[in-house]
Amino acid sequence: MDIKKGQRRFIFFCLTPAVMLFIIFLIVPTINVFRMSTYKWGGYTDEKTFVGLQNFTKLFQSEKFYQAFQNSLLLIVVVSVITFALALVFASILSREKLKGQNLLRIIFYIPNILSVVVISAIFSAIYDPNSGLLNAILNLFRGSESAPTLWLGDQKIVIFSLSGAMIWQAIGYYMVMYMASMANVPESLYESAELEGAGRMEKFFSITIPLIWTNIRTTLTFFIISTINMSFLFVVAMTEGGPDGSTEVFLSYMYKEAYTNSSYGYGMAIGVIVFLFSFALAAILNAVTSRDHLEY
Amino acid sequence: MKKIISLALTAFLTLSLVACGSNTNNGANTTPGNSATPTPTNATEPAETQVLKFAALETAYGADMWKKVAAGFENANPNVKIETTIDKNLEDVIGPSMKSGDFPDVILISVGQPKGMTETFVKDNNVLDLTDVLSMTVPGESVTVKDKIIPGFTDTSITNPYGDGKTHLMPMFYSPTGLFFNAGLFEQKGWTVPTTWDEMWALGDKAKAEGIALFAYPTTGYFDSLFYALLNEVGGPEFFGKAMSYTEGVWQTPEATQAFDIISKLASYTEQTVPANANKDNFVKNQQLILDNKALFMPNGTWIVGEMGSAPRAEGFKWGFTSLPAVTDGGDRYSYTFFEQIWVPAKAENPDLAKQFIAYLYSDEAAAIFAEAGAIQPIKGLSDKLEGDNKLFYSIYDNGTKAAMGAFATTDPVEGVSISDTVFGTVDSLVTKAKTQQQWVEAITKASDSLRGALK
C-alpha cells in the first residue's frame, strides 16, 4: 500500500510540470480563442464589446468565408489523397524493390521536407513563372511557344491546384519515411509465404503491406488534416497572398486578414473556432471511417 | 473515450497554433537611437532624462536618416534620449508589446500597410489629436509647423480621419504618383505620351501591333492612386469626396460608370501575365516589364527609381513620368499624392515630448537630413531644391496637373468587408476575365452600403 502511494506521488511529481505547460500553452489559449470570438475588438485596445454569437452569424453569411472553406477543403482532399498515394507507392518501392542508389533516393525524396516553406515557395514561383518558368517551357514543347502562357498562379481556375503541387512536393518525403519505417517491421516471411501461394506484387501490397501498416496510415491521415490546414496558410502567404482576387484564400489566411488587416480581431477568432470544430469533426469522421481490426504479426 | 481525448488533443493543438500564430515574429529589433551618434556636450545636463520611444517602418529611404534626426533632436534637448525601433516588419515587431499595453510615443507607419496597424488605431479612436502641433513653433526656428507645411496636406480624409477638422495623423514624406514609362522607348519609336484616354487606347493598339502591352501594374494595391485620381478626373473633388464617404447611389452615377469603364478597358490592355506575379514576392517582375519594353505604362510612386535601381533594363532606358490622361480633350488631369503619416498613440507615455519631436521633424535641419536620403516632406519650397529624376517627378504639379489627396473614409470595423480588397483587388479578375464589370460594381456597391452605416 505504501509503495503504491509512493508511486502515485512520484507520478504526480513527474506529470505536474507537463500538465501545467499543457494547461498554460494549450488549454488557456484555446479557451481564450473561444472567449474572444464573442467580442467585437480591434486588437490593440482594451475596448471590447461583447456581441455573443454575432461574429458567427456574420461568418455564415460571408461569401469570402465560404470561398476560404471551399479552398481549404479542396486542399485537404487533393493534397492528402495525392501525398498519401505517392508516399505509399514510393515507400513500397524503396522498401521492397532492390534498386541501385536506394539511399540516395531516400535522401532526395526527404530533402523538400527540411526546406523552409519560403524556399519551396520561391522554387515553385520560379517553376510557375508564366514567361520563364519550367512548367510552361515543357508545355511549350507540345503546344508551341507562340501559344498563350498558362498562368499557374494567375488563373483563378487553376491556382489552387498550383499551390497543391508545392504542398505535395514538400510533404511526400516525410510521409514516405514514416511508411518506410512501418514497412520495415513487416516480417519478410509473410511476403515469402504469399509468393509461394502465387501472389503478385499488387496482391502483396494490398493484402499484406497496407493491412499491416494500417495503424500508421490512420495516424498520418489525421496529421494530413492538421498540417494541411496550417501549411496551406504558409504557402498562401508566401506564394499568392490569397490572390488573385481572393481565389486562394484559405481558413487561416482569411482569419489573419480579418483579425489584423480589417481590425476585426473577434471575428478572426470566430474563424479560429470554426477551424477548431472543423478539424475536430474531420478527424472524428476519418477515425470512424478508417477504423478496422488491429492486425498483429 | 480514448478516441475522444485524442481527437480533442489534436484539435486543441490546431487551435493553439492558430492562437499563437500571430506572435511568431516578436523579436523586437530595438536599437538605441544614439549608439553611433555624438554625445551631447551640454555640461548642464538635467538630472532627469526623458526617454522618447520612436518606432518607424523602414522604407526605401533607409534607417540611417532616422538615427541622424534622432541625434539632432537629442543634441537640441540634452535631457532627452530617443529609443528608436526601425524595422521593415514594424507591425510584427511592436504589435505584440502594444497588445500588452507598451506603446511607442511616436509611430511612423502609413495607412495601407498589410496589417493595417494605423487603420486599426484610427478605427479604435486610439490616436492622439495632433491639431495643436500645427500651431507649435518649429524648434530652432520662428515659424509654426502649419506655416511650413504645403496647404492641403493637413486637411485630407487621411490626416483628419474623423472629419471633425482635427488633425490626428501628420503628413511626412510625399510622392506624386502617376504613370511611369520608358521615355527612351517613346523617343526611339517617335511616340508621344497620351494626354487623353482616347489617345491612350490608340497608343495601346499601336503598341500591341509591335507586341508591347499598353499597361502593367505591380499589384492591384497600386490601383488606389490611379483610381482616386481617376475619380477626381471624372467628377471633380466633390464627387471624389462623395465616393470616399460611401454616399448612397454614388457608384451608379454616370461619373462612376465612366471611371469603371476606363479601368475595365485598361484591364483589357494589360499584359496578360501580370495577375500571376501581382503579389508581394513577385511584383518586381511586373515592374520589370516596363524596363524590358514589354509594357508601356505602370502606376507607381517616385520610389520606383530606387527600387529598380539595380535592375537590368532595355538599351536607352530613361524614366518618364506622367499624370493620368484626361477623360476629355482639355479636361483636368490629376496625380494622386501619396504621403506617409506619423502619429502618436493615445496611450503614449510622453505625449508632449512626442509633439515636440514631431514639430522638430519639420525643421530645416531635419528636412535636409531626410532630403539627403531622398525622403521629401510637404514643406514649402523644398521641391525647388531638388535635382535629377526627383526634379521631374515633383514638378508634375507645375504643368497644370492637379493634386488628388485623401482615401476612403474611416469606419468602424465591419466584419468581412474590405473596401480596398473589393475595389482594387478585383482588378486581377477583370484582367483574367474571371469577373465582369457589372459584378465588380455590384460588389463595390454592396461593400459601400455596408460601410456607410459604420462611418466615424
JSON list of N, CA, C and O in Angstrom, two decimals, chain A residues 46 59 72 80 85 103 117 129 139 154 180 221 247 261 291:
[
{"chain": "A", "resi": 46, "resn": "ASP", "atom": "N", "xyz": [-8.12, 48.15, -25.06]},
{"chain": "A", "resi": 46, "resn": "ASP", "atom": "CA", "xyz": [-8.88, 47.37, -24.07]},
{"chain": "A", "resi": 46, "resn": "ASP", "atom": "C", "xyz": [-10.38, 47.41, -24.38]},
{"chain": "A", "resi": 46, "resn": "ASP", "atom": "O", "xyz": [-11.17, 46.75, -23.70]},
{"chain": "A", "resi": 59, "resn": "LEU", "atom": "N", "xyz": [-20.26, 35.41, -40.03]},
{"chain": "A", "resi": 59, "resn": "LEU", "atom": "CA", "xyz": [-19.36, 34.48, -40.72]},
{"chain": "A", "resi": 59, "resn": "LEU", "atom": "C", "xyz": [-20.12, 33.59, -41.70]},
{"chain": "A", "resi": 59, "resn": "LEU", "atom": "O", "xyz": [-19.69, 33.40, -42.85]},
{"chain": "A", "resi": 72, "resn": "SER", "atom": "N", "xyz": [-9.93, 25.46, -48.54]},
{"chain": "A", "resi": 72, "resn": "SER", "atom": "CA", "xyz": [-9.27, 24.64, -47.51]},
{"chain": "A", "resi": 72, "resn": "SER", "atom": "C", "xyz": [-9.64, 23.17, -47.69]},
{"chain": "A", "resi": 72, "resn": "SER", "atom": "O", "xyz": [-8.77, 22.29, -47.63]},
{"chain": "A", "resi": 80, "resn": "SER", "atom": "N", "xyz": [-3.95, 15.60, -49.45]},
{"chain": "A", "resi": 80, "resn": "SER", "atom": "CA", "xyz": [-3.92, 14.36, -48.66]},
{"chain": "A", "resi": 80, "resn": "SER", "atom": "C", "xyz": [-3.93, 13.13, -49.57]},
{"chain": "A", "resi": 80, "resn": "SER", "atom": "O", "xyz": [-3.09, 12.24, -49.42]},
{"chain": "A", "resi": 85, "resn": "ALA", "atom": "N", "xyz": [-1.07, 8.67, -51.48]},
{"chain": "A", "resi": 85, "resn": "ALA", "atom": "CA", "xyz": [-0.90, 7.64, -52.50]},
{"chain": "A", "resi": 85, "resn": "ALA", "atom": "C", "xyz": [0.56, 7.56, -52.96]},
{"chain": "A", "resi": 85, "resn": "ALA", "atom": "O", "xyz": [1.16, 6.48, -52.99]},
{"chain": "A", "resi": 103, "resn": "ASN", "atom": "N", "xyz": [19.49, 4.56, -51.08]},
{"chain": "A", "resi": 103, "resn": "ASN", "atom": "CA", "xyz": [19.70, 5.54, -50.00]},
{"chain": "A", "resi": 103, "resn": "ASN", "atom": "C", "xyz": [19.70, 6.97, -50.53]},
{"chain": "A", "resi": 103, "resn": "ASN", "atom": "O", "xyz": [19.16, 7.88, -49.91]},
{"chain": "A", "resi": 117, "resn": "VAL", "atom": "N", "xyz": [9.42, 26.70, -46.01]},
{"chain": "A", "resi": 117, "resn": "VAL", "atom": "CA", "xyz": [8.29, 26.95, -46.91]},
{"chain": "A", "resi": 117, "resn": "VAL", "atom": "C", "xyz": [8.61, 28.11, -47.86]},
{"chain": "A", "resi": 117, "resn": "VAL", "atom": "O", "xyz": [8.22, 28.10, -49.03]},
{"chain": "A", "resi": 129, "resn": "ASP", "atom": "N", "xyz": [6.43, 30.47, -63.19]},
{"chain": "A", "resi": 129, "resn": "ASP", "atom": "CA", "xyz": [6.51, 31.78, -63.87]},
{"chain": "A", "resi": 129, "resn": "ASP", "atom": "C", "xyz": [5.96, 31.65, -65.29]},
{"chain": "A", "resi": 129, "resn": "ASP", "atom": "O", "xyz": [6.38, 30.76, -66.05]},
{"chain": "A", "resi": 139, "resn": "LEU", "atom": "N", "xyz": [5.57, 22.55, -71.39]},
{"chain": "A", "resi": 139, "resn": "LEU", "atom": "CA", "xyz": [4.29, 22.54, -72.14]},
{"chain": "A", "resi": 139, "resn": "LEU", "atom": "C", "xyz": [4.46, 23.09, -73.55]},
{"chain": "A", "resi": 139, "resn": "LEU", "atom": "O", "xyz": [3.83, 22.62, -74.50]},
{"chain": "A", "resi": 154, "resn": "GLY", "atom": "N", "xyz": [-1.90, 32.80, -61.68]},
{"chain": "A", "resi": 154, "resn": "GLY", "atom": "CA", "xyz": [-2.72, 33.95, -62.02]},
{"chain": "A", "resi": 154, "resn": "GLY", "atom": "C", "xyz": [-4.11, 33.60, -62.48]},
{"chain": "A", "resi": 154, "resn": "GLY", "atom": "O", "xyz": [-5.00, 34.46, -62.53]},
{"chain": "A", "resi": 180, "resn": "MET", "atom": "N", "xyz": [7.89, 3.93, -44.70]},
{"chain": "A", "resi": 180, "resn": "MET", "atom": "CA", "xyz": [9.03, 3.01, -44.85]},
{"chain": "A", "resi": 180, "resn": "MET", "atom": "C", "xyz": [9.40, 2.40, -43.51]},
{"chain": "A", "resi": 180, "resn": "MET", "atom": "O", "xyz": [9.73, 1.21, -43.42]},
{"chain": "A", "resi": 221, "resn": "LEU", "atom": "N", "xyz": [-3.09, 10.12, -41.55]},
{"chain": "A", "resi": 221, "resn": "LEU", "atom": "CA", "xyz": [-4.22, 10.82, -42.17]},
{"chain": "A", "resi": 221, "resn": "LEU", "atom": "C", "xyz": [-4.70, 11.97, -41.28]},
{"chain": "A", "resi": 221, "resn": "LEU", "atom": "O", "xyz": [-5.07, 13.04, -41.76]},
{"chain": "A", "resi": 247, "resn": "SER", "atom": "N", "xyz": [-8.87, 34.29, -54.63]},
{"chain": "A", "resi": 247, "resn": "SER", "atom": "CA", "xyz": [-9.18, 32.93, -55.10]},
{"chain": "A", "resi": 247, "resn": "SER", "atom": "C", "xyz": [-8.37, 31.85, -54.38]},
{"chain": "A", "resi": 247, "resn": "SER", "atom": "O", "xyz": [-8.68, 30.67, -54.51]},
{"chain": "A", "resi": 261, "resn": "THR", "atom": "N", "xyz": [-5.81, 42.89, -40.58]},
{"chain": "A", "resi": 261, "resn": "THR", "atom": "CA", "xyz": [-5.90, 43.95, -41.59]},
{"chain": "A", "resi": 261, "resn": "THR", "atom": "C", "xyz": [-7.24, 44.67, -41.51]},
{"chain": "A", "resi": 261, "resn": "THR", "atom": "O", "xyz": [-7.32, 45.86, -41.74]},
{"chain": "A", "resi": 291, "resn": "SER", "atom": "N", "xyz": [-11.57, 3.03, -39.22]},
{"chain": "A", "resi": 291, "resn": "SER", "atom": "CA", "xyz": [-11.49, 2.08, -38.11]},
{"chain": "A", "resi": 291, "resn": "SER", "atom": "C", "xyz": [-11.60, 0.65, -38.63]},
{"chain": "A", "resi": 291, "resn": "SER", "atom": "O", "xyz": [-12.48, 0.33, -39.42]}
]
